[in-house]
XYZ file of C-alpha atoms in Angstrom:
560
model
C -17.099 32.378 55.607
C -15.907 34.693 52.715
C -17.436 38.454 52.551
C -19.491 39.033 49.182
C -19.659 41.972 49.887
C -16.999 43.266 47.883
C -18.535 41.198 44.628
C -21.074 43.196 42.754
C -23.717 41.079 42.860
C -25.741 43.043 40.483
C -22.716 42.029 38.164
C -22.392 38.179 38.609
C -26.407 38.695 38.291
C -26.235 40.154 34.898
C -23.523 37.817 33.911
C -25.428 34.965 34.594
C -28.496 36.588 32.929
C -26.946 37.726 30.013
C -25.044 34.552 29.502
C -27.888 32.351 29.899
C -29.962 34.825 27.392
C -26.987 34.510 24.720
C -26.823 30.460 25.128
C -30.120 29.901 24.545
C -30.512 32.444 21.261
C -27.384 30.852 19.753
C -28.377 27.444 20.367
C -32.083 27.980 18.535
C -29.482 29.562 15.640
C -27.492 26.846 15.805
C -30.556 24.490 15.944
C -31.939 25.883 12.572
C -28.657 24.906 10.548
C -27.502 21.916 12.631
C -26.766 20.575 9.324
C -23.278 21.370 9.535
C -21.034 18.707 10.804
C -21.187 19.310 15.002
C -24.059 21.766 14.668
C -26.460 19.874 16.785
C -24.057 19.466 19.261
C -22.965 23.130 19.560
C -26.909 23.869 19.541
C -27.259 21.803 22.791
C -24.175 22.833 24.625
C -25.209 26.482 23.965
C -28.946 25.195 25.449
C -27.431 23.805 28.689
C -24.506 26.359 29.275
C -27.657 28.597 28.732
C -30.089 27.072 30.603
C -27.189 26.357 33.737
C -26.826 29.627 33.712
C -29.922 30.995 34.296
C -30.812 28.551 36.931
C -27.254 29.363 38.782
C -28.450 33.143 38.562
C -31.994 32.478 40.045
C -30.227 30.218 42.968
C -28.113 33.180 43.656
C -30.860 35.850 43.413
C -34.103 33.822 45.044
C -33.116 34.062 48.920
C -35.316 31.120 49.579
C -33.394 27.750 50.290
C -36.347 25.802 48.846
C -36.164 27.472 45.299
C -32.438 27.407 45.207
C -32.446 23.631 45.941
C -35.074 23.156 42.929
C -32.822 25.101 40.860
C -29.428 23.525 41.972
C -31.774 19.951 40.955
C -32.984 21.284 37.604
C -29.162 22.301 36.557
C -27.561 18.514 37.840
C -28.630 17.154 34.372
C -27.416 19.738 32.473
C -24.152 20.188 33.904
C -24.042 16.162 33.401
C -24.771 16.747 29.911
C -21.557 18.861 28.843
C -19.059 16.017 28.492
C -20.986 13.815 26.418
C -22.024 17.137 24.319
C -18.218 18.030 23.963
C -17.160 14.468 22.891
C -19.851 14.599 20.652
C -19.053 17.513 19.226
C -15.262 17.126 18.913
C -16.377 13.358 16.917
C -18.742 14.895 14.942
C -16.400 18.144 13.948
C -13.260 15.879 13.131
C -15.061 13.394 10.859
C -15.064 10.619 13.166
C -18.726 9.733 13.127
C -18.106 6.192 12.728
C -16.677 6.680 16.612
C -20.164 7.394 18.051
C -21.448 3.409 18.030
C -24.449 2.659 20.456
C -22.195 1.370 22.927
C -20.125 3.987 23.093
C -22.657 6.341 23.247
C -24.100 4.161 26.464
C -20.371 3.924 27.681
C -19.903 7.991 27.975
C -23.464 8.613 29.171
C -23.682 6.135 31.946
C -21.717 7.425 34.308
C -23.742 11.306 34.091
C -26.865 9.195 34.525
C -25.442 7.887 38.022
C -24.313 11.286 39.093
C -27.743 12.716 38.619
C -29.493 10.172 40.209
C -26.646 10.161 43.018
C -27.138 14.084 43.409
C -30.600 13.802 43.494
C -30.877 11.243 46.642
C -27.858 12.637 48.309
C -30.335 13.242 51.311
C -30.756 9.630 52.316
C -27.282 8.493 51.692
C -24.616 11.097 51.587
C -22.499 10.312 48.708
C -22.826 13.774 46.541
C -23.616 17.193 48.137
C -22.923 16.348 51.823
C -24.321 19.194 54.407
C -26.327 21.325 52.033
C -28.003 24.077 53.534
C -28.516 28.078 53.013
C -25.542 29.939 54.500
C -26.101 34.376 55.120
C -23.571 36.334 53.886
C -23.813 39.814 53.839
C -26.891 40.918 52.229
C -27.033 37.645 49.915
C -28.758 34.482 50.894
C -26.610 31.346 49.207
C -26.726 27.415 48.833
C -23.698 26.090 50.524
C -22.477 22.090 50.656
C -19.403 19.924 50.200
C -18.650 17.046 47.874
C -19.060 14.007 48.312
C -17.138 10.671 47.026
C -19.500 10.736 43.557
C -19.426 14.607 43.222
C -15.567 14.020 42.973
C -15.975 10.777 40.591
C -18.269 12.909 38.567
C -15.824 15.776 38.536
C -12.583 13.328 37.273
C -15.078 11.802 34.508
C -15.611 15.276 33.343
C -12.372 16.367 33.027
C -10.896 13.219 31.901
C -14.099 13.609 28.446
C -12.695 17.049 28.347
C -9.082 16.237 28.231
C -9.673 13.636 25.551
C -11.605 15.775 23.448
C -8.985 18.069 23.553
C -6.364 15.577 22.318
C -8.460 14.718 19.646
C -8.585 18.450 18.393
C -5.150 18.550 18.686
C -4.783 15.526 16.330
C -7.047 17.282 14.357
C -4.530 20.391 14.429
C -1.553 18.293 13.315
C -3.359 16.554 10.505
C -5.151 19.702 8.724
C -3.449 21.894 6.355
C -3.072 25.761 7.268
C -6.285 26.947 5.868
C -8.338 25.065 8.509
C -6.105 25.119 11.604
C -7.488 28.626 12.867
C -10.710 26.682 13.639
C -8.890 24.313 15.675
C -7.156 26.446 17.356
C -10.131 28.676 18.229
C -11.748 25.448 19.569
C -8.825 24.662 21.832
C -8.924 28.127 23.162
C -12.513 28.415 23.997
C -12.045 24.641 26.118
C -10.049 26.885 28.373
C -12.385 28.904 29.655
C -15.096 25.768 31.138
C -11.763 24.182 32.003
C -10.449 27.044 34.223
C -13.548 27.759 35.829
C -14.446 24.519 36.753
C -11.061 24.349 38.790
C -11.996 27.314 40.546
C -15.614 26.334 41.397
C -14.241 23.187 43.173
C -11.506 24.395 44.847
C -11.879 27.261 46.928
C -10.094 30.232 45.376
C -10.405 33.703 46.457
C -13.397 35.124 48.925
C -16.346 33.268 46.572
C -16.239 30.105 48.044
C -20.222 29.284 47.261
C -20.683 30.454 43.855
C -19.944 28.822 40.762
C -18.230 30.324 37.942
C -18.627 27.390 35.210
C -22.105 28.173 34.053
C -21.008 31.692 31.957
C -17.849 30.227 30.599
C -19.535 27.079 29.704
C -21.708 29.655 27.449
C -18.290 31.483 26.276
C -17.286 28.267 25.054
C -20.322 27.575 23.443
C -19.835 30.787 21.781
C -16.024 29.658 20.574
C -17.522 26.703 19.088
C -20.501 28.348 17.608
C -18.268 31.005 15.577
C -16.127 27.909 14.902
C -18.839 25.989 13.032
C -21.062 29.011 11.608
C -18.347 32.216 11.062
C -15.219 30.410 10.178
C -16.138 27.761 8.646
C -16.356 23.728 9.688
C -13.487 20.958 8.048
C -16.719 19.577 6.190
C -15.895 17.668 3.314
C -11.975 19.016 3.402
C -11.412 16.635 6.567
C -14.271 14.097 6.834
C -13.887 13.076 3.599
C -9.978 13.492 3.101
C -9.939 11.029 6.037
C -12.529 8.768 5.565
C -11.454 8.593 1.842
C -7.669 7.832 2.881
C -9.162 5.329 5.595
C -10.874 2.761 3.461
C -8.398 2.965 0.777
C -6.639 -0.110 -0.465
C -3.915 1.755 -1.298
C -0.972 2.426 1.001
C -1.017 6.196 1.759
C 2.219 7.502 3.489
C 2.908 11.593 4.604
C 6.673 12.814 4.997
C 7.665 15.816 6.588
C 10.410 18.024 4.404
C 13.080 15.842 6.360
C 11.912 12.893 4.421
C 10.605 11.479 8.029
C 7.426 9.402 7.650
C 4.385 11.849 9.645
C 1.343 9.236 9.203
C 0.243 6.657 7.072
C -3.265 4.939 6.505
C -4.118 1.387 8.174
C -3.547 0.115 4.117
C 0.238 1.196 4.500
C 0.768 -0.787 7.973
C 0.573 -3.670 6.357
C 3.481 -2.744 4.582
C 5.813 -1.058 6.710
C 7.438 -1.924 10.005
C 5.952 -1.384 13.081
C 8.092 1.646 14.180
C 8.302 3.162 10.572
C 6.553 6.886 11.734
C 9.200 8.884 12.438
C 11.807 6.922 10.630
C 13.305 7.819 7.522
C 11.269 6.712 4.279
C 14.656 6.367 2.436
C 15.688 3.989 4.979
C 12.338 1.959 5.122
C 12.394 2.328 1.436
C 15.753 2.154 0.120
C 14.707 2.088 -4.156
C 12.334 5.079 -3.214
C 13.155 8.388 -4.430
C 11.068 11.256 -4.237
C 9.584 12.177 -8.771
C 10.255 8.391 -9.518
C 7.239 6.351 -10.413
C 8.314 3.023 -11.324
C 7.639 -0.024 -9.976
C 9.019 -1.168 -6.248
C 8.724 -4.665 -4.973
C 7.939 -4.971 -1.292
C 7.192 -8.425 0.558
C 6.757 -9.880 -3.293
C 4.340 -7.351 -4.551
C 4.701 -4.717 -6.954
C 4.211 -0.726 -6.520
C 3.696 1.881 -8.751
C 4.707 5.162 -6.355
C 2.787 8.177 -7.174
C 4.287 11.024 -5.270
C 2.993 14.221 -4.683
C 4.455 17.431 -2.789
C 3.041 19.924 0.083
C 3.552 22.968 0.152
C 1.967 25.934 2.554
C 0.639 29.227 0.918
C 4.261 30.611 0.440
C 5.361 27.650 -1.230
C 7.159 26.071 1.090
C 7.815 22.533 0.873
C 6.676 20.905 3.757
C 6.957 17.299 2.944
C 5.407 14.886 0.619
C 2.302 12.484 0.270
C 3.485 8.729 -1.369
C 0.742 6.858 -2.728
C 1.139 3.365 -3.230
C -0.825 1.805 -5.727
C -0.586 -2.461 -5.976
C 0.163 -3.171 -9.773
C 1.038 -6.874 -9.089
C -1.744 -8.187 -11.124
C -1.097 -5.726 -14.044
C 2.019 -6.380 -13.771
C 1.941 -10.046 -14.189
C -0.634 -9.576 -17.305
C 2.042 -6.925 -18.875
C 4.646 -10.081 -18.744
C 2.157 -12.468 -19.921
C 1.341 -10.468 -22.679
C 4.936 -9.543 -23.495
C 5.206 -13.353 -22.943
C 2.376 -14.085 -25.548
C 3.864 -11.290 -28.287
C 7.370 -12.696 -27.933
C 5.833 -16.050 -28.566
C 3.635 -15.019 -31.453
C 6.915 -12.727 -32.996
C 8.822 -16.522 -32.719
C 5.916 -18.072 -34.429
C 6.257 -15.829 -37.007
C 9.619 -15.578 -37.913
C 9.529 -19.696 -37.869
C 6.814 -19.557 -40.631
C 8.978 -17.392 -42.545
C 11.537 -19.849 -41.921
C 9.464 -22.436 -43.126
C 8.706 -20.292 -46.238
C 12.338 -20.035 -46.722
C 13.061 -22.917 -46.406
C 10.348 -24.647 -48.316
C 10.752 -21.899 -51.128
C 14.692 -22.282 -51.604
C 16.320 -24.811 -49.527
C 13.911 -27.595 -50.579
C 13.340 -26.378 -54.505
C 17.244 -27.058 -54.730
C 18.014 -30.984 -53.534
C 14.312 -31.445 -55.125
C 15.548 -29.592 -58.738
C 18.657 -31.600 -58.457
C 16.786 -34.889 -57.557
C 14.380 -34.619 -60.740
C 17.357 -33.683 -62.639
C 19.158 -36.862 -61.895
C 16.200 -39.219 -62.256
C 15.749 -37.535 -65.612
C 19.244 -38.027 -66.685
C 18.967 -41.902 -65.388
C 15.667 -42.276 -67.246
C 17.114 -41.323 -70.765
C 20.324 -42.803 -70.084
C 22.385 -40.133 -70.613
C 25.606 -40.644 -68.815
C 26.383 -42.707 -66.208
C 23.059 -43.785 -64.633
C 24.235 -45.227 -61.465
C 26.104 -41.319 -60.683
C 23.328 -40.011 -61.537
C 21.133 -42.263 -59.156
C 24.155 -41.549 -56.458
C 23.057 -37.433 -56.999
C 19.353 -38.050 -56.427
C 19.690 -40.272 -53.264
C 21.922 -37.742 -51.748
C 19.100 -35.216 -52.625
C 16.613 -37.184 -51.021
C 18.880 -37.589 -48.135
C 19.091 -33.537 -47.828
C 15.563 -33.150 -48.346
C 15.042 -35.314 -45.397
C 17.827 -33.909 -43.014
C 15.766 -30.359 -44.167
C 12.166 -31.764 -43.051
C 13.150 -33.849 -39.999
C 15.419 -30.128 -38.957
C 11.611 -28.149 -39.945
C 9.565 -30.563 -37.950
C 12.199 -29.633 -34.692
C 11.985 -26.542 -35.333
C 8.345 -25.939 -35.338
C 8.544 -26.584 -31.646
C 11.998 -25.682 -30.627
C 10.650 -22.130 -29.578
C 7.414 -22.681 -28.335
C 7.208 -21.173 -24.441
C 8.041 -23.989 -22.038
C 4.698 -25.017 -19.849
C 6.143 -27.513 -17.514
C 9.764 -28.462 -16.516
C 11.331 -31.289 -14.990
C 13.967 -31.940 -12.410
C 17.461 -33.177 -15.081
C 20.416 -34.860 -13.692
C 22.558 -32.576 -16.200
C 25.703 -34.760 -16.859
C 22.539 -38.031 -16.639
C 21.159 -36.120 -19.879
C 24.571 -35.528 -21.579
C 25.743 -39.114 -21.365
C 22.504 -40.580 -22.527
C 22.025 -38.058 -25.110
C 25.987 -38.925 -26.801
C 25.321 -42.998 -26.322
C 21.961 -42.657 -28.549
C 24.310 -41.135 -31.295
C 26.412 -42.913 -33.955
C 29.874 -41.045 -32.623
C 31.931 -43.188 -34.433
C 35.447 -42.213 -33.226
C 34.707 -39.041 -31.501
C 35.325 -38.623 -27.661
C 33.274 -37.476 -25.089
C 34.774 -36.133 -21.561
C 32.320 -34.555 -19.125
C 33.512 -32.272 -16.431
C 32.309 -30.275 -13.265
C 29.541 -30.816 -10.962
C 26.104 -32.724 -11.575
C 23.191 -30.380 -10.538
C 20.057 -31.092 -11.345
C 17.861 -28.408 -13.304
C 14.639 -27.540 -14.303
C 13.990 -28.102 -17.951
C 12.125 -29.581 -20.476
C 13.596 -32.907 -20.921
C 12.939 -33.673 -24.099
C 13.952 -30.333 -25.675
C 17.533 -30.289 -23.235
C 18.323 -33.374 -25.066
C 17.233 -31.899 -28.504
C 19.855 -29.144 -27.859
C 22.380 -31.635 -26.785
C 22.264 -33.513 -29.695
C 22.532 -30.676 -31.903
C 25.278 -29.269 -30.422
C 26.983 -32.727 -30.714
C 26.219 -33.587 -34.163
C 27.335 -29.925 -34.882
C 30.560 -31.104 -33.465
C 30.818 -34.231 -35.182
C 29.732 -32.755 -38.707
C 32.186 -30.015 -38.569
C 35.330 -31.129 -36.447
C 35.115 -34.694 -38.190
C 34.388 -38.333 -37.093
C 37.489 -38.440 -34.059
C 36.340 -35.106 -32.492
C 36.754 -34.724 -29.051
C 34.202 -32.935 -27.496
C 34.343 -31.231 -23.883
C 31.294 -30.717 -21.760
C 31.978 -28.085 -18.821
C 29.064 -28.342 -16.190
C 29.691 -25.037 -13.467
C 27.501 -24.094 -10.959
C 26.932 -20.689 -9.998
C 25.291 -17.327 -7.876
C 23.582 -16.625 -11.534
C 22.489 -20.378 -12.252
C 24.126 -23.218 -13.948
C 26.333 -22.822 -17.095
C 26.598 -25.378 -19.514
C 29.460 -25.422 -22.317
C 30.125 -27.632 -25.074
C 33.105 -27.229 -26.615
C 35.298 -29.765 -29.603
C 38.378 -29.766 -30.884
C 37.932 -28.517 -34.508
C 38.026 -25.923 -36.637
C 36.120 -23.245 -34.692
C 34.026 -20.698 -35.633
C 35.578 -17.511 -36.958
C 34.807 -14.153 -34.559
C 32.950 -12.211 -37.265
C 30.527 -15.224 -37.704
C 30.340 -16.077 -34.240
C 26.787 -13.752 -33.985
C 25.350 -14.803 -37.070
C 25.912 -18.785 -36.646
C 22.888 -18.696 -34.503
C 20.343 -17.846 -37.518
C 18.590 -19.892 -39.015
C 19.601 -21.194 -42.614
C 23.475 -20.053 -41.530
C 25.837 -23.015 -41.913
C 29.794 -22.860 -42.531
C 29.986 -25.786 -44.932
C 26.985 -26.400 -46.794
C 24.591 -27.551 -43.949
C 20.617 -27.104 -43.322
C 21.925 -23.992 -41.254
C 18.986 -25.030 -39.042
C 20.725 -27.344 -36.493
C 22.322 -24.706 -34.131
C 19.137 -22.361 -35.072
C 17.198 -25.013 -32.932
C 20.091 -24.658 -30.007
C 18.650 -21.197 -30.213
C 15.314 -21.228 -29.561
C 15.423 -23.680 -27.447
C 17.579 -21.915 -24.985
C 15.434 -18.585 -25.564
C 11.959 -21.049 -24.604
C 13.496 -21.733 -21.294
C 15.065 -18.080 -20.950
C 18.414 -19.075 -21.069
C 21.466 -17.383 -22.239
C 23.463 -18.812 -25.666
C 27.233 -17.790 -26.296
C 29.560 -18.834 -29.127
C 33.173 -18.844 -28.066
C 36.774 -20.428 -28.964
C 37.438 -23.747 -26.993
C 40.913 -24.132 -24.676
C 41.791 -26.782 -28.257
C 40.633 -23.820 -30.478
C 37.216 -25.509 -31.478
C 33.949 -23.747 -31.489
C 32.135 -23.691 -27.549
C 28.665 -23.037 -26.850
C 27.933 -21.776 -23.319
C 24.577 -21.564 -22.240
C 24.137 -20.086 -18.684
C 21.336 -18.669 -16.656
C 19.638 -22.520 -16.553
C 17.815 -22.797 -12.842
C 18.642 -25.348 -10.268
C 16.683 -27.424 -8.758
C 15.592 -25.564 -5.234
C 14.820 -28.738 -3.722
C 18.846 -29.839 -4.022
């Protein structure tokens, strides 16, 4: 066996002593505020590193091998204790509380239990401390054994709790800022100490092959982790509630580094972004991203709003960014309803003052001439039957103005429903309901079917064609262009008359505008009934140098 000889006892002694004295003051200090987050843990590590130590001290120093096997006994459930204290600690310090669960808690303490009691009956069965007995050397009387199978089970579990608790302060290391990674780093320093030591009490290393050398640095790391919690400072509220707060949010939450590389994101952000996103590019997961832009992004059918914010260290340098997404989908939607509901409303309006107009001027006029002519035939001045002719063709105006009124009241209301049209189905029966006389119709391109109000497509139809007719004459020949497209369907009707001049091309879509005398409220109709279903209206010149009215944008049917 080794010579102690040449160890100062009197030196491990006062180690021992003045370790165990120090772990047990701290811990009733630490005890007193264990408010702080991990304070009750670092309280009872500092109790059993204290407590271990003293009893590893009086084993050393008693000579007899009864009170040095009553110590070795009383310090087996304390040394079992320090992994489940460190885990609980390292939980506890990085805010994940919500960790410790009954179970787990059961889990991580189950196998200590099994040691102890395994330690404890190693005499009948030999599974933990095989051959103990007192062994002379030199001047110093010491416990000597060997481990068994569950001393070396018991020795993996604790290293594998302290290796994992580790990790976890290393994750903690990563995901603080700079003002709070001294205190992690000081953690993962004072770990080294237990950690070395422990390694050198189980393998023999030098002449000390009997004593242990864990129980003082279990007491220097209880020191680390005291100054951690009560001179520097814990994470508190800085950490626990940073991450518990980015956690449970709804809102996707995404960290880039300066590289524009995604660092983390919270579980809300998974569901939107691929499975290997962290450590791609966000530009690349994200390609209508950029970093200061806050409007809206659609991803998977939803809308964004990107709030972006930057980090920077103490010096100012940027060291990435922090994306926050938040889901405006729903506002979104009510912003176009509402715009929806204004638009309608401003149409509304401008077809009352329409109506005004109309009713106020257009009407007074045939009705003035009407009362004129009845007047005239009544006192039978002139001829009576002329002046009968005037009045009828009032009345006729009158009525082409009210029946043009009552289609526009609705022409521009929003369209609820739509139906699946056979386009060139609609333009044939549309032309055969109306007195053509010699005018043509030729109908060319494909035959979709679209989604439109019926009734009002074959309001607009008919306008366009009795536009036609009125203005190119009774043999018109009018053109109907059907084209399918990536934008839609486009519709055209185009004739073979007159045309209507460029500069009066944009106005021949108002309402009360007519080139010869009209209501000026047929084509006004075409209008708002293409801007009800959202469609697009153009006036051109025809191939024959007619007037041709393209309206594009109208949807196909998906189910085609």
């Amino acid at each position: 066996m080794s010579d102690l000889g040449a160890l100062p006892v009197q030196a491990y002694l006062v180690a021992c002593l003045l370790a165990g004295s120090i772990g047990l003051y701290l811990g009733r200090v630490a005890w007193r505020d264990r408010s702080e987050p991990g304070g009750t843990e670092v309280a009872l590590y500092l109790w059993c590193g204290g407590g271990i130590s003293l009893l590893y001290a009086l084993l050393v120093a008693s000579g007899s091998e009864l009170v040095m096997v009553v110590a070795l006994n009383l310090s087996t459930p304390l040394v079992a204790a320090i992994p489940g204290i460190w885990m609980g600690f390292v939980l506890a310090f990085s805010g994940r509380d919500r960790w410790r669960t009954d179970d787990r808690i059961v889990a991580v303490a189950a196998p200590a239990f099994v040691w102890v009691l395994t330690a404890w009956s190693s005499a009948t069965h030999g599974l933990s401390r095989r051959s103990l007995r007192s062994v002379v050397e030199g001047p110093f009387t010491l416990l000597a054994f060997g481990l068994g199978p569950a001393d070396w089970a018991f020795v993996l579990y604790a290293y594998g709790l302290c290796l994992a608790g580790a990790l976890v302060v290393v994750d903690l290391y990563h995901r603080t800022g700079n003002r709070y990674r001294l205190q992690t780093f000081v953690i993962l320093l004072g770990t080294v100490f237990p950690f070395l030591a422990g390694a050198v009490t189980v393998v023999d290393v030098g002449s000390y092959a009997n004593l242990a050398w864990f129980p003082s640095a279990l007491v220097v790391h209880g020191v680390f982790l005291y100054g951690t919690v009560f001179w520097l400072g814990t994470l508190d509220a800085a950490v626990v509630a940073r991450d518990t707060a980015v956690e449970v949010m709804q809102d996707p939450v995404v960290v880039t580094g300066s590289d524009g590389r995604i660092r983390d994101r919270n579980p809300a952000a998974e569901a939107i972004l691929p499975p290997d996103a962290v450590g791609g590019s966000l530009s690349a997961v994200f390609p209508d991203l950029e970093v200061g832009v806050e409007h809206p992004i659609t991803i998977d059918g939803r809308q964004f709003d990107i709030q972006e914010n930057p980090i920077t260290d103490p010096r100012g340098t940027d060291r990435g960014h922090v994306f926050l997404f938040r889901d405006v989908t729903e506002r979104e939607r009510r912003q176009a309803e509402l715009e929806q509901r204004e638009a309608e409303l401003q149409r509304q309006n401008e077809r009352l003052e329409d109506f005004a107009g109309v009713v106020s001027h257009d009407l007074r006029n045939p009705l003035a001439a009407a009362t004129a002519a009845v007047e005239l035939a009544r006192h039978g001045g002139g001829d009576t039957d002329e002046a009968l002719d005037r009045a009828a063709d009032a009345h006729e105006r009158m009525d082409d103005l009210i029946e043009g009124l009552l289609s526009l009241a609705t022409a521009g209301e929003a369209v609820d429903t739509l139906d699946q049209v056979s386009l060139d189905a609609a333009v044939r029966r549309v032309w055969s309901r109306l007195e053509t006389a010699e005018a043509t119709l030729s109908v060319e391109g494909a035959d979709p079917t679209v989604l439109a109000d019926r009734d009002r497509l074959e309001q607009l139809l008919a306008n366009l064609f009795r536009n036609a007719i009125d203005h190119a004459g009774d043999d018109v020949a009018v053109r109907v262009t059907i084209e399918r497209g990536a934008d839609g369907v486009a519709l055209a009707v185009g004739d073979d008359g007159p045309g209507v001049p460029p500069e009066r091309r944009k106005r021949v879509l108002d309402r009360g505008v007519s080139l010869d005398g009209g209501t000026g409220l047929g084509l006004a109709i075409v209008a708002d009934i293409a801007d009800a279903h959202g469609w697009d209206l153009a006036v051109e010149a025809s191939d024959a140098g007619g007037a041709r009215f393209v309206i594009s944008g109208v949807e196909p049917d998906g189910g085609e």
